[in-house]
Coordinates of C-alpha atoms in Angstrom, one line a residue:
X1 CA -23.7 -5.2 80.2
X2 CA -26.9 -5.2 78.3
X3 CA -26.2 -1.6 77.3
X4 CA -22.8 -2.6 75.9
X5 CA -24.3 -5.5 74.0
X6 CA -26.9 -3.2 72.5
X7 CA -24.3 -0.7 71.5
X8 CA -22.2 -3.5 69.9
X9 CA -25.2 -4.7 67.9
X10 CA -25.9 -1.2 66.7
X11 CA -22.2 -0.7 65.8
X12 CA -22.1 -4.0 63.8
X13 CA -25.3 -3.0 62.0
X14 CA -23.9 0.4 61.0
X15 CA -20.7 -1.3 59.7
X16 CA -22.8 -3.8 57.7
X17 CA -24.9 -1.0 56.2
X18 CA -21.8 1.0 55.2
X19 CA -20.3 -2.1 53.6
X20 CA -23.5 -2.7 51.5
X21 CA -23.6 0.9 50.5
X22 CA -20.0 0.9 49.3
X23 CA -20.4 -2.3 47.5
X24 CA -23.5 -1.3 45.7
X25 CA -22.5 2.2 44.7
X26 CA -18.8 1.7 44.5
X27 CA -19.5 -1.2 42.2
X28 CA -21.5 1.0 39.9
X29 CA -18.7 3.5 39.7
X30 CA -16.0 0.9 38.9
X31 CA -18.2 -1.0 36.5
X32 CA -18.9 2.2 34.6
X33 CA -15.2 2.9 34.3
X34 CA -14.3 -0.7 33.2
X35 CA -17.1 -0.8 30.6
X36 CA -16.1 2.6 29.3
X37 CA -19.7 3.7 29.3
X38 CA -21.1 7.1 28.8
X39 CA -20.9 9.9 31.4
X40 CA -23.8 11.1 33.5
X41 CA -25.2 14.5 34.4
X42 CA -27.6 16.1 36.8
X43 CA -31.0 16.8 35.3
X44 CA -32.6 20.1 36.4
X45 CA -29.2 21.5 37.4
X46 CA -26.8 23.8 35.6
X47 CA -23.8 21.5 36.2
X48 CA -22.9 18.1 34.8
X49 CA -19.9 15.8 34.8
X50 CA -18.2 14.6 31.7
X51 CA -15.1 12.5 31.3
X52 CA -12.5 13.3 28.8
X53 CA -10.3 10.8 27.1
X54 CA -6.7 12.0 26.6
X55 CA -4.4 11.7 23.6
X56 CA -1.2 9.8 24.0
X57 CA 2.1 11.4 22.9
X58 CA 5.0 8.9 22.7
X59 CA 8.4 10.0 23.6
X60 CA 10.6 7.5 21.8
X61 CA 13.8 9.0 23.1
X62 CA 12.8 8.2 26.7
X63 CA 12.6 4.5 26.1
X64 CA 14.9 2.4 28.3
X65 CA 16.5 -0.4 26.3
X66 CA 19.1 -1.5 28.8
X67 CA 19.5 -5.3 28.9
X68 CA 17.4 -6.9 31.6
X69 CA 15.1 -3.9 32.0
X70 CA 11.6 -3.6 30.6
X71 CA 11.5 -1.0 27.9
X72 CA 9.1 1.9 28.6
X73 CA 7.9 5.0 26.9
X74 CA 6.5 8.2 28.3
X75 CA 3.1 9.4 27.0
X76 CA 2.1 12.8 28.2
X77 CA -1.1 14.8 27.7
X78 CA -0.5 18.4 26.7
X79 CA -2.9 20.1 29.2
X80 CA -3.2 22.7 31.8
X81 CA -3.0 20.7 34.9
X82 CA 0.0 19.6 37.0
X83 CA -1.6 16.3 38.0
X84 CA 0.2 13.1 36.9
X85 CA -1.3 9.7 36.8
X86 CA 0.8 6.6 36.2
X87 CA -0.9 3.7 34.6
X88 CA 0.7 0.3 34.0
X89 CA 0.0 -1.0 30.6
X90 CA -2.0 -4.1 29.8
X91 CA -2.9 -5.9 26.6
X92 CA -6.0 -4.7 24.9
X93 CA -8.2 -6.8 22.6
X94 CA -10.4 -5.4 19.9
X95 CA -13.5 -7.4 19.4
X96 CA -16.8 -7.0 17.8
X97 CA -19.6 -6.1 20.2
X98 CA -23.3 -6.7 19.7
X99 CA -25.4 -3.6 20.0
X100 CA -27.7 -3.0 22.9
X101 CA -29.0 0.1 21.0
X102 CA -30.7 0.3 17.7
X103 CA -29.1 1.9 14.7
X104 CA -31.5 4.8 14.4
X105 CA -30.9 8.4 15.3
X106 CA -31.9 9.3 18.8
X107 CA -34.6 11.9 19.5
X108 CA -34.2 14.5 22.2
X109 CA -35.4 12.1 25.0
X110 CA -32.8 9.5 23.9
X111 CA -30.0 12.1 23.9
X112 CA -31.1 13.3 27.4
X113 CA -31.1 9.7 28.7
X114 CA -27.5 9.3 27.8
X115 CA -26.5 11.8 30.4
X116 CA -29.1 10.8 33.1
X117 CA -27.7 10.0 36.6
X118 CA -28.5 7.4 39.0
X119 CA -30.0 8.3 42.4
X120 CA -28.4 7.8 45.8
X121 CA -30.0 5.9 48.7
X122 CA -31.6 9.1 50.1
X123 CA -33.2 9.9 46.8
X124 CA -30.8 12.7 45.7
X125 CA -28.7 12.5 42.6
X126 CA -25.1 11.4 42.8
X127 CA -22.3 12.4 40.6
X128 CA -21.0 9.3 38.9
X129 CA -17.9 9.7 36.8
X130 CA -15.5 7.6 34.9
X131 CA -12.1 8.2 36.2
X132 CA -8.6 7.5 35.2
X133 CA -7.7 3.9 36.0
X134 CA -4.5 3.3 37.9
X135 CA -3.7 -0.3 37.4
X136 CA -1.2 -1.7 39.8
X137 CA -1.3 -5.5 39.9
X138 CA -4.6 -6.3 41.7
X139 CA -5.2 -2.9 43.2
X140 CA -7.3 -0.2 41.6
X141 CA -7.5 3.4 42.6
X142 CA -9.6 6.2 41.2
X143 CA -8.5 9.8 41.2
X144 CA -10.8 12.7 40.5
X145 CA -9.6 16.0 39.1
X146 CA -11.8 19.1 39.0
X147 CA -11.1 21.8 36.5
X148 CA -11.1 25.5 37.6
X149 CA -12.4 26.7 34.3
X150 CA -14.6 25.5 31.4
X151 CA -11.7 26.3 29.1
X152 CA -9.3 24.0 30.9
X153 CA -10.7 20.7 29.9
X154 CA -7.7 18.4 29.6
X155 CA -5.6 17.9 32.8
X156 CA -2.1 16.5 32.2
X157 CA -1.8 12.7 32.6
X158 CA 1.4 10.8 32.3
X159 CA 1.4 7.1 31.8
X160 CA 3.9 4.3 31.2
X161 CA 3.5 1.6 28.7
X162 CA 5.7 -1.3 27.9
X163 CA 7.1 -1.6 24.4
X164 CA 9.7 -3.6 22.7
X165 CA 13.4 -3.1 23.5
X166 CA 14.0 -2.3 19.8
X167 CA 12.8 1.3 20.2
X168 CA 10.2 0.6 17.4
X169 CA 6.5 0.8 18.0
X170 CA 4.7 -2.0 16.3
X171 CA 1.2 -1.8 14.8
X172 CA -0.3 -3.8 17.7
X173 CA 1.4 -1.4 20.2
X174 CA 0.1 1.6 18.2
X175 CA -3.4 0.2 18.6
X176 CA -2.9 -0.4 22.3
X177 CA -1.7 3.2 22.7
X178 CA -4.8 4.4 20.7
X179 CA -7.1 2.3 22.8
X180 CA -5.5 3.5 26.0
X181 CA -6.1 7.1 25.0
X182 CA -9.8 6.4 24.8
X183 CA -10.3 4.3 27.9
X184 CA -8.4 6.6 30.4
X185 CA -10.7 9.3 31.5
X186 CA -10.6 12.1 34.1
X187 CA -13.7 13.6 35.7
X188 CA -14.4 17.3 35.2
X189 CA -17.2 19.5 36.3
X190 CA -18.6 21.8 33.6
X191 CA -21.8 23.3 32.4
X192 CA -24.6 21.1 31.0
X193 CA -23.4 19.7 27.6
X194 CA -24.4 21.7 24.5
X195 CA -26.4 20.1 21.7
X196 CA -23.1 19.5 19.9
X197 CA -21.6 17.8 23.0
X198 CA -24.7 15.6 23.3
X199 CA -24.5 14.6 19.6
X200 CA -20.9 13.6 20.1
X201 CA -21.8 11.6 23.3
X202 CA -24.5 9.9 21.4
X203 CA -22.2 9.1 18.5
X204 CA -19.6 7.6 20.9
X205 CA -22.1 5.2 22.6
X206 CA -23.4 4.2 19.2
X207 CA -19.9 3.5 17.9
X208 CA -18.9 1.5 21.0
X209 CA -22.2 -0.5 20.8
X210 CA -22.8 -1.0 17.1
X211 CA -25.2 -3.3 15.4
X212 CA -23.2 -6.5 14.4
X213 CA -22.1 -6.4 10.8
X214 CA -20.9 -9.8 9.5
X215 CA -21.0 -9.2 5.7
X216 CA -21.2 -6.0 3.8
X217 CA -21.2 -5.7 0.0
X218 CA -19.0 -2.6 0.0
X219 CA -16.6 -3.4 2.9
X220 CA -14.4 -6.5 3.2
X221 CA -14.4 -7.5 6.9
X222 CA -10.7 -8.7 7.3
X223 CA -9.5 -5.2 6.2
X224 CA -10.8 -3.6 9.4
X225 CA -10.1 -4.0 13.1
X226 CA -13.8 -3.9 13.7
X227 CA -16.1 -3.6 10.7
X228 CA -19.2 -3.0 12.8
X229 CA -17.7 0.0 14.6
X230 CA -16.2 1.5 11.5
X231 CA -19.5 1.2 9.5
X232 CA -21.6 2.7 12.3
X233 CA -19.0 5.6 12.8
X234 CA -19.0 6.3 9.1
X235 CA -22.8 6.4 9.0
X236 CA -22.9 8.8 11.9
X237 CA -20.3 11.0 10.2
X238 CA -22.4 11.2 7.1
X239 CA -25.6 12.1 9.0
X240 CA -24.3 14.3 11.7
X241 CA -20.9 15.9 11.2
X242 CA -20.7 19.6 10.6
X243 CA -17.5 21.5 10.0
X244 CA -17.0 25.3 10.2
X245 CA -14.3 26.6 7.8
X246 CA -12.7 29.8 8.8
X247 CA -13.0 32.4 6.1
X248 CA -10.0 34.4 7.4
X249 CA -6.6 34.0 5.8
X250 CA -5.2 35.4 2.6
X251 CA -3.9 33.5 -0.5
X252 CA -1.6 31.9 -1.4
X253 CA -1.1 30.3 2.1
X254 CA -4.8 30.1 2.9
X255 CA -7.7 28.9 0.7
X256 CA -5.4 28.0 -2.3
X257 CA -5.4 24.2 -2.8
X258 CA -2.4 22.7 -4.5
X259 CA -3.8 19.8 -6.6
X260 CA -0.6 18.5 -8.2
X261 CA 2.5 16.8 -6.9
X262 CA 3.4 14.7 -3.8
X263 CA 1.7 17.1 -1.4
X264 CA -1.6 17.0 -3.3
X265 CA -3.5 15.3 -0.4
X266 CA -3.8 18.6 1.6
X267 CA -5.0 20.5 -1.5
X268 CA -7.6 18.0 -2.7
X269 CA -9.0 17.7 0.8
X270 CA -9.2 21.5 1.1
X271 CA -11.0 21.9 -2.2
X272 CA -13.5 19.1 -1.6
X273 CA -14.3 20.0 1.9
X274 CA -14.9 23.7 1.1
X275 CA -17.2 22.6 -1.8
X276 CA -19.2 20.2 0.5
X277 CA -22.8 21.0 1.2
X278 CA -23.1 18.0 3.3
X279 CA -20.4 18.6 5.9
X280 CA -19.8 22.4 5.9
X281 CA -21.9 24.7 8.0
X282 CA -22.0 28.5 8.1
X283 CA -23.2 28.5 11.7
X284 CA -20.1 27.8 13.9
X285 CA -22.4 27.0 16.9
X286 CA -23.5 23.9 15.1
X287 CA -20.0 22.8 14.2
X288 CA -18.4 19.7 15.7
X289 CA -15.1 20.7 14.1
X290 CA -13.3 23.8 12.9
X291 CA -11.0 23.7 9.9
X292 CA -7.9 25.8 9.6
X293 CA -7.6 26.1 5.8
X294 CA -3.9 26.6 5.1
X295 CA -1.5 24.8 2.8
X296 CA 1.8 23.6 4.4
X297 CA 3.2 23.4 0.8
X298 CA 2.3 27.1 0.1
X299 CA 3.5 28.2 3.5
X300 CA 6.9 26.8 2.8
X301 CA 7.0 28.2 -0.8
X302 CA 5.9 31.6 0.2
X303 CA 7.8 32.3 3.5
X304 CA 10.8 30.0 3.8
X305 CA 14.1 31.8 3.3
X306 CA 16.4 29.6 1.3
X307 CA 19.6 28.7 3.1
X308 CA 18.2 29.9 6.5
X309 CA 17.6 26.4 7.8
X310 CA 15.0 27.9 10.0
X311 CA 11.2 27.7 10.1
X312 CA 10.7 30.4 12.8
X313 CA 9.0 32.9 10.4
X314 CA 6.6 30.1 9.3
X315 CA 5.7 29.3 12.9
X316 CA 5.2 33.0 13.7
X317 CA 3.0 33.4 10.6
X318 CA 0.7 30.6 11.8
X319 CA 0.7 32.0 15.4
X320 CA -0.4 35.4 14.0
X321 CA -3.3 33.6 12.2
X322 CA -4.4 31.9 15.4
X323 CA -4.2 35.3 17.2
X324 CA -6.5 36.7 14.5
X325 CA -9.2 34.0 14.7
X326 CA -9.0 33.6 18.5
X327 CA -9.5 37.4 19.0
X328 CA -12.3 37.5 16.5
X329 CA -14.1 34.4 17.7
X330 CA -14.3 32.6 21.0
X331 CA -14.3 29.1 19.6
X332 CA -10.5 28.5 19.8
X333 CA -10.2 29.8 23.3
X334 CA -13.2 27.8 24.5
X335 CA -11.5 24.5 23.9
X336 CA -7.9 25.5 23.5
X337 CA -8.2 24.5 19.9
X338 CA -8.9 20.8 20.6
X339 CA -12.0 20.8 18.3
X340 CA -9.9 22.5 15.5
X341 CA -8.0 20.6 12.8
X342 CA -5.5 21.0 10.1
X343 CA -4.5 18.9 7.1
X344 CA -0.8 19.2 6.2
X345 CA 1.4 17.1 4.0
X346 CA 4.7 18.9 3.9
X347 CA 7.5 17.2 5.8
X348 CA 7.9 20.3 8.0
X349 CA 4.3 20.4 9.2
X350 CA 4.8 18.5 12.5
X351 CA 7.5 21.0 13.7
X352 CA 5.7 24.0 12.3
X353 CA 2.4 23.2 14.2
X354 CA 3.8 21.6 17.3
X355 CA 4.2 24.8 19.4
X356 CA 0.9 26.6 18.9
X357 CA -1.4 23.9 17.5
X358 CA -0.4 21.1 19.7
X359 CA -4.0 20.7 21.1
X360 CA -5.6 20.6 17.7
X361 CA -6.2 17.5 15.6
X362 CA -3.3 17.4 13.1
X363 CA -3.7 15.3 9.9
X364 CA -0.1 14.8 8.9
X365 CA 1.6 12.9 6.1
X366 CA 4.8 12.9 8.2
X367 CA 3.1 10.7 10.8
X368 CA 6.2 9.7 12.9
X369 CA 5.9 8.3 16.4
X370 CA 9.3 9.7 17.3
X371 CA 8.4 13.2 16.0
X372 CA 5.5 13.8 18.4
X373 CA 2.6 12.1 16.7
X374 CA -0.1 12.0 19.4
X375 CA -2.3 8.9 19.4
X376 CA -5.9 9.6 20.0
X377 CA -5.6 13.1 18.6
X378 CA -3.4 13.3 15.5
X379 CA -4.3 11.6 12.2
X380 CA -2.1 9.8 9.7
X381 CA -2.7 11.5 6.3
X382 CA -2.0 9.5 3.1
X383 CA 0.7 11.0 0.8
X384 CA -0.6 10.8 -2.7
X385 CA 1.1 11.8 -6.0
X386 CA -1.2 13.5 -8.5
X387 CA 0.4 14.1 -11.9
X388 CA -2.7 15.1 -13.8
X389 CA -5.3 16.8 -11.6
X390 CA -8.0 16.5 -14.3
X391 CA -7.5 12.7 -14.3
X392 CA -6.6 11.6 -10.8
X393 CA -7.3 7.9 -11.5
X394 CA -5.1 7.8 -14.6
X395 CA -3.4 4.4 -15.1
X396 CA -5.2 2.8 -12.1
X397 CA -4.7 -1.0 -11.6
X398 CA -2.1 -3.5 -12.6
X399 CA -1.5 -7.1 -13.7
X400 CA -3.2 -10.0 -11.9
X401 CA -1.2 -11.9 -9.3
X402 CA -0.4 -14.8 -11.7
X403 CA 1.4 -12.4 -14.1
X404 CA 3.6 -10.6 -11.6
X405 CA 7.0 -12.2 -12.1
X406 CA 9.2 -9.7 -10.3
X407 CA 9.6 -10.5 -6.6
X408 CA 10.4 -7.0 -5.4
X409 CA 10.8 -3.5 -6.9
X410 CA 12.1 -0.1 -5.8
X411 CA 13.4 2.9 -7.7
X412 CA 13.9 6.4 -6.3
X413 CA 16.3 9.0 -5.0
X414 CA 18.8 8.2 -2.4
X415 CA 17.3 10.4 0.4
X416 CA 18.1 9.8 4.0
X417 CA 20.3 7.0 5.4
X418 CA 18.1 4.0 4.6
X419 CA 17.8 4.0 0.9
X420 CA 21.5 4.0 0.2
X421 CA 21.7 0.9 2.6
X422 CA 18.9 -0.7 0.6
X423 CA 20.7 -0.1 -2.7
X424 CA 24.0 -1.2 -1.3
X425 CA 22.5 -4.5 -0.1
X426 CA 20.2 -5.3 -3.0
X427 CA 20.9 -2.9 -5.9
X428 CA 22.5 -3.5 -9.2
X429 CA 22.6 -7.0 -10.5
X430 CA 23.2 -8.7 -7.2
X431 CA 19.9 -10.7 -7.4
X432 CA 17.7 -11.0 -10.4
X433 CA 14.6 -11.3 -8.2
X434 CA 15.3 -7.9 -6.5
X435 CA 14.9 -4.9 -8.8
X436 CA 16.3 -2.2 -6.6
X437 CA 17.5 1.0 -8.5
X438 CA 18.3 4.6 -7.8
X439 CA 17.4 5.1 -11.5
X440 CA 15.6 2.7 -13.8
X441 CA 18.3 1.3 -16.1
X442 CA 18.0 1.8 -19.9
X443 CA 18.6 -1.1 -22.2
X444 CA 18.2 -2.0 -25.9
X445 CA 14.7 -2.4 -27.0
X446 CA 11.6 -1.4 -25.0
X447 CA 12.4 -0.1 -21.5
X448 CA 10.0 -0.6 -18.7
X449 CA 8.8 2.5 -17.0
X450 CA 8.4 3.1 -13.2
X451 CA 4.7 2.4 -13.5
X452 CA 5.2 -0.8 -15.5
X453 CA 7.6 -2.1 -12.9
X454 CA 5.0 -1.5 -10.1
X455 CA 2.3 -3.1 -12.2
X456 CA 4.4 -6.2 -12.8
X457 CA 5.9 -6.7 -9.3
X458 CA 4.6 -8.9 -6.5
X459 CA 6.0 -6.6 -3.8
X460 CA 6.7 -2.9 -4.0
X461 CA 9.4 -1.7 -1.5
X462 CA 8.4 1.5 0.3
X463 CA 11.5 2.7 2.3
X464 CA 11.6 5.9 4.2
X465 CA 13.5 8.8 2.8
X466 CA 14.4 11.9 4.9
X467 CA 11.1 11.3 6.7
X468 CA 9.0 8.2 7.6
X469 CA 6.3 8.8 5.0
X470 CA 6.5 8.0 1.3
X471 CA 4.1 8.4 -1.6
X472 CA 5.1 4.9 -2.7
X473 CA 2.8 3.4 -0.1
X474 CA -0.3 4.7 -1.8
X475 CA 1.3 4.2 -5.3
X476 CA 1.6 0.5 -4.5
X477 CA -2.1 0.3 -3.6
X478 CA -2.9 2.3 -6.8
X479 CA -1.1 -0.3 -9.0
X480 CA -2.3 -3.3 -6.9
X481 CA 1.1 -4.2 -5.6
X482 CA 1.6 -5.5 -2.1
X483 CA 3.4 -2.7 -0.2
X484 CA 6.5 -3.6 1.8
X485 CA 7.0 -0.7 4.3
X486 CA 10.5 -0.2 5.7
X487 CA 10.1 2.8 8.0
X488 CA 10.3 2.3 11.7
X489 CA 7.7 4.2 13.8
X490 CA 5.7 5.2 10.7
X491 CA 2.0 5.4 11.5
X492 CA 0.1 4.2 8.4
X493 CA -3.0 6.1 7.2
X494 CA -6.4 5.3 8.7
X495 CA -4.7 2.8 11.0
X496 CA -7.4 3.4 13.7
X497 CA -9.9 1.4 11.6
X498 CA -7.8 -0.3 8.9
X499 CA -5.7 -3.4 9.7
X500 CA -2.7 -2.8 7.5
X501 CA -1.1 -6.1 8.5
X502 CA -3.9 -7.9 6.5
X503 CA -2.5 -6.6 3.2
X504 CA 0.9 -5.1 3.7
X505 CA 4.3 -6.3 4.9
X506 CA 6.2 -4.4 7.6
X507 CA 10.0 -4.9 7.7
X508 CA 12.2 -3.4 10.4
X509 CA 15.0 -1.2 9.1
X510 CA 17.6 -3.4 10.7
X511 CA 16.3 -6.4 8.7
X512 CA 17.1 -5.1 5.2
X513 CA 19.8 -7.8 4.8
X514 CA 17.1 -10.4 5.3
X515 CA 14.6 -8.7 3.0
X516 CA 14.5 -11.4 0.3
X517 CA 14.2 -14.3 2.8
X518 CA 11.3 -12.4 4.6
X519 CA 9.4 -12.1 1.3
X520 CA 10.1 -15.7 0.2
X521 CA 8.8 -16.9 3.6
X522 CA 5.4 -15.7 2.6
X523 CA 3.4 -18.5 1.0
X524 CA 1.9 -18.1 -2.5
X525 CA -1.5 -18.5 -1.0
X526 CA -0.9 -15.8 1.6
X527 CA 0.5 -13.5 -1.1
X528 CA -2.6 -13.9 -3.3
X529 CA -4.8 -13.2 -0.3
X530 CA -2.9 -10.0 0.4
X531 CA -2.9 -8.9 -3.2
X532 CA -6.7 -9.4 -3.4
X533 CA -7.1 -7.3 -0.2
X534 CA -4.9 -4.6 -1.8
X535 CA -7.4 -4.3 -4.6
X536 CA -10.3 -4.2 -2.1
X537 CA -8.7 -1.5 0.2
X538 CA -7.7 0.6 -2.9
X539 CA -10.9 2.6 -3.0
X540 CA -10.1 4.2 0.4
X541 CA -7.0 5.8 -1.2
X542 CA -8.5 7.2 -4.4
X543 CA -9.3 10.8 -5.2
X544 CA -12.3 11.4 -7.4
X545 CA -13.3 14.7 -9.1
X546 CA -16.4 14.5 -7.0
X547 CA -16.1 12.7 -3.7
X548 CA -17.6 9.2 -3.5
X549 CA -18.5 7.1 -0.5
X550 CA -15.6 5.5 1.3
X551 CA -13.0 7.3 -0.9
X552 CA -9.9 9.1 0.4
X553 CA -11.7 12.4 1.1
X554 CA -14.3 10.7 3.3
X555 CA -11.7 8.5 5.0
X556 CA -9.5 11.5 6.0
X557 CA -12.6 13.2 7.3
X558 CA -13.7 10.1 9.1
X559 CA -10.3 9.8 10.9
X560 CA -10.7 13.4 12.1
X561 CA -14.3 12.8 13.1
X562 CA -13.4 9.5 14.9
X563 CA -10.7 11.1 17.0
X564 CA -13.1 14.0 17.8
X565 CA -15.8 11.7 19.0
X566 CA -13.4 9.8 21.3
X567 CA -12.1 13.0 22.8
X568 CA -15.6 13.5 24.2

């Protein structure tokens, strides 16, 4: 009997010890995941563990909008694994966080400390990883995936998120998708992080734990989702980012920037990046990013066969280029192109780059959720019209708010299905407050130009044409007119850091008949506040002959850098 009692006591003691062990170390694992902290590695070993956040691709056509059902969308990671993880969505909040780290650059010891592991009870190191969270009511499970190769770094993850039944992704839902792409991680074993990897890891922890910024003379707080994070990220980009530009590729498709017209953004970016002594490195081993220097505009002009209605030869041309650089260098194959990026403004760029450049960061003017824009990877590129390349800031500005007597203005070609509907509803002389034209009418005396209308209007209507993007969005900012964006599922430029709803109006396409009532419902005080913010955000959308801090060149580069950091 005594023997049985003794055995029972020992058994209870073992159970208690196991419970304490699980609580202590299991708690560490889950708290790391919930706080979205940095990964750990094994010092003195050739292996480490690093989580990867995955981009989110939204399949709008898969949404279920049946009455009584919750609408859902499928987001899938383009990767080499067959493992699927379902995650129930939850609301995310974006708040300022006080920094537990100082703002200075880390030395070698500080970088090493970011990947230091905790020890287990017996004194040996343990592998602690952030894992993909599977949220199912009050239950949480963690699933670990190990890669078979260093080149296979992004296992496939499928998740479900609730969206509105309208089939339109709102700005807040876009931010939630973006945030999810960064907080869902999978654990992978790989070699000890390189110096470049460690710099990116350091940048991420600095951005996630920035020094608090309440007021900044150059940056107006309400324009940004989180001013502190944006400023710290921008500073790190300035001090650390290095880009390798491939020299391969022949003109006119490669290395020939187009500086005039509605696709000028890609050309101006190409020219200014290639001329940069700050960001460009000739040593690819020091590069955080690799630039594919082609022009989508020149690709179409040079290779498209008129009347063919096919871009197959354009896609093949780009594939041949990738075959060239991947056979000559190992950098593309090492990451599957995930640290490579392109900047393309032509409407066809999403389809031309989807098949062979799907893993790369794509900065696209045609940033359409329904056309495969991948949150957490792709970047929304501003479409800017440059008429005189030598004077990109020609005619900048407009009348003050008190002198803008036209409620709303639009003039443009009747492309797509939406603009004819806009003209049919509000065009002609139907309403004197709504100046909606296909062509600006001529009258006796002095006629107002397109530019003068924009400079004199309170709200500038920016409807989609054939595609979701329109140069009118940036034109409105250029002429200090509050943009009214009517383009469902359009991802606005720099939306990952800029809060567009603080200075722009978004109207659903179905609400065009209520357009005037929507605009009149905005108080005069609110309008003046938005118009003031338009003037403040304007600098982020201006091209200068030589790049200036916080201008459009730096903002495009920052968006690419930002996504690269959060892929780490």
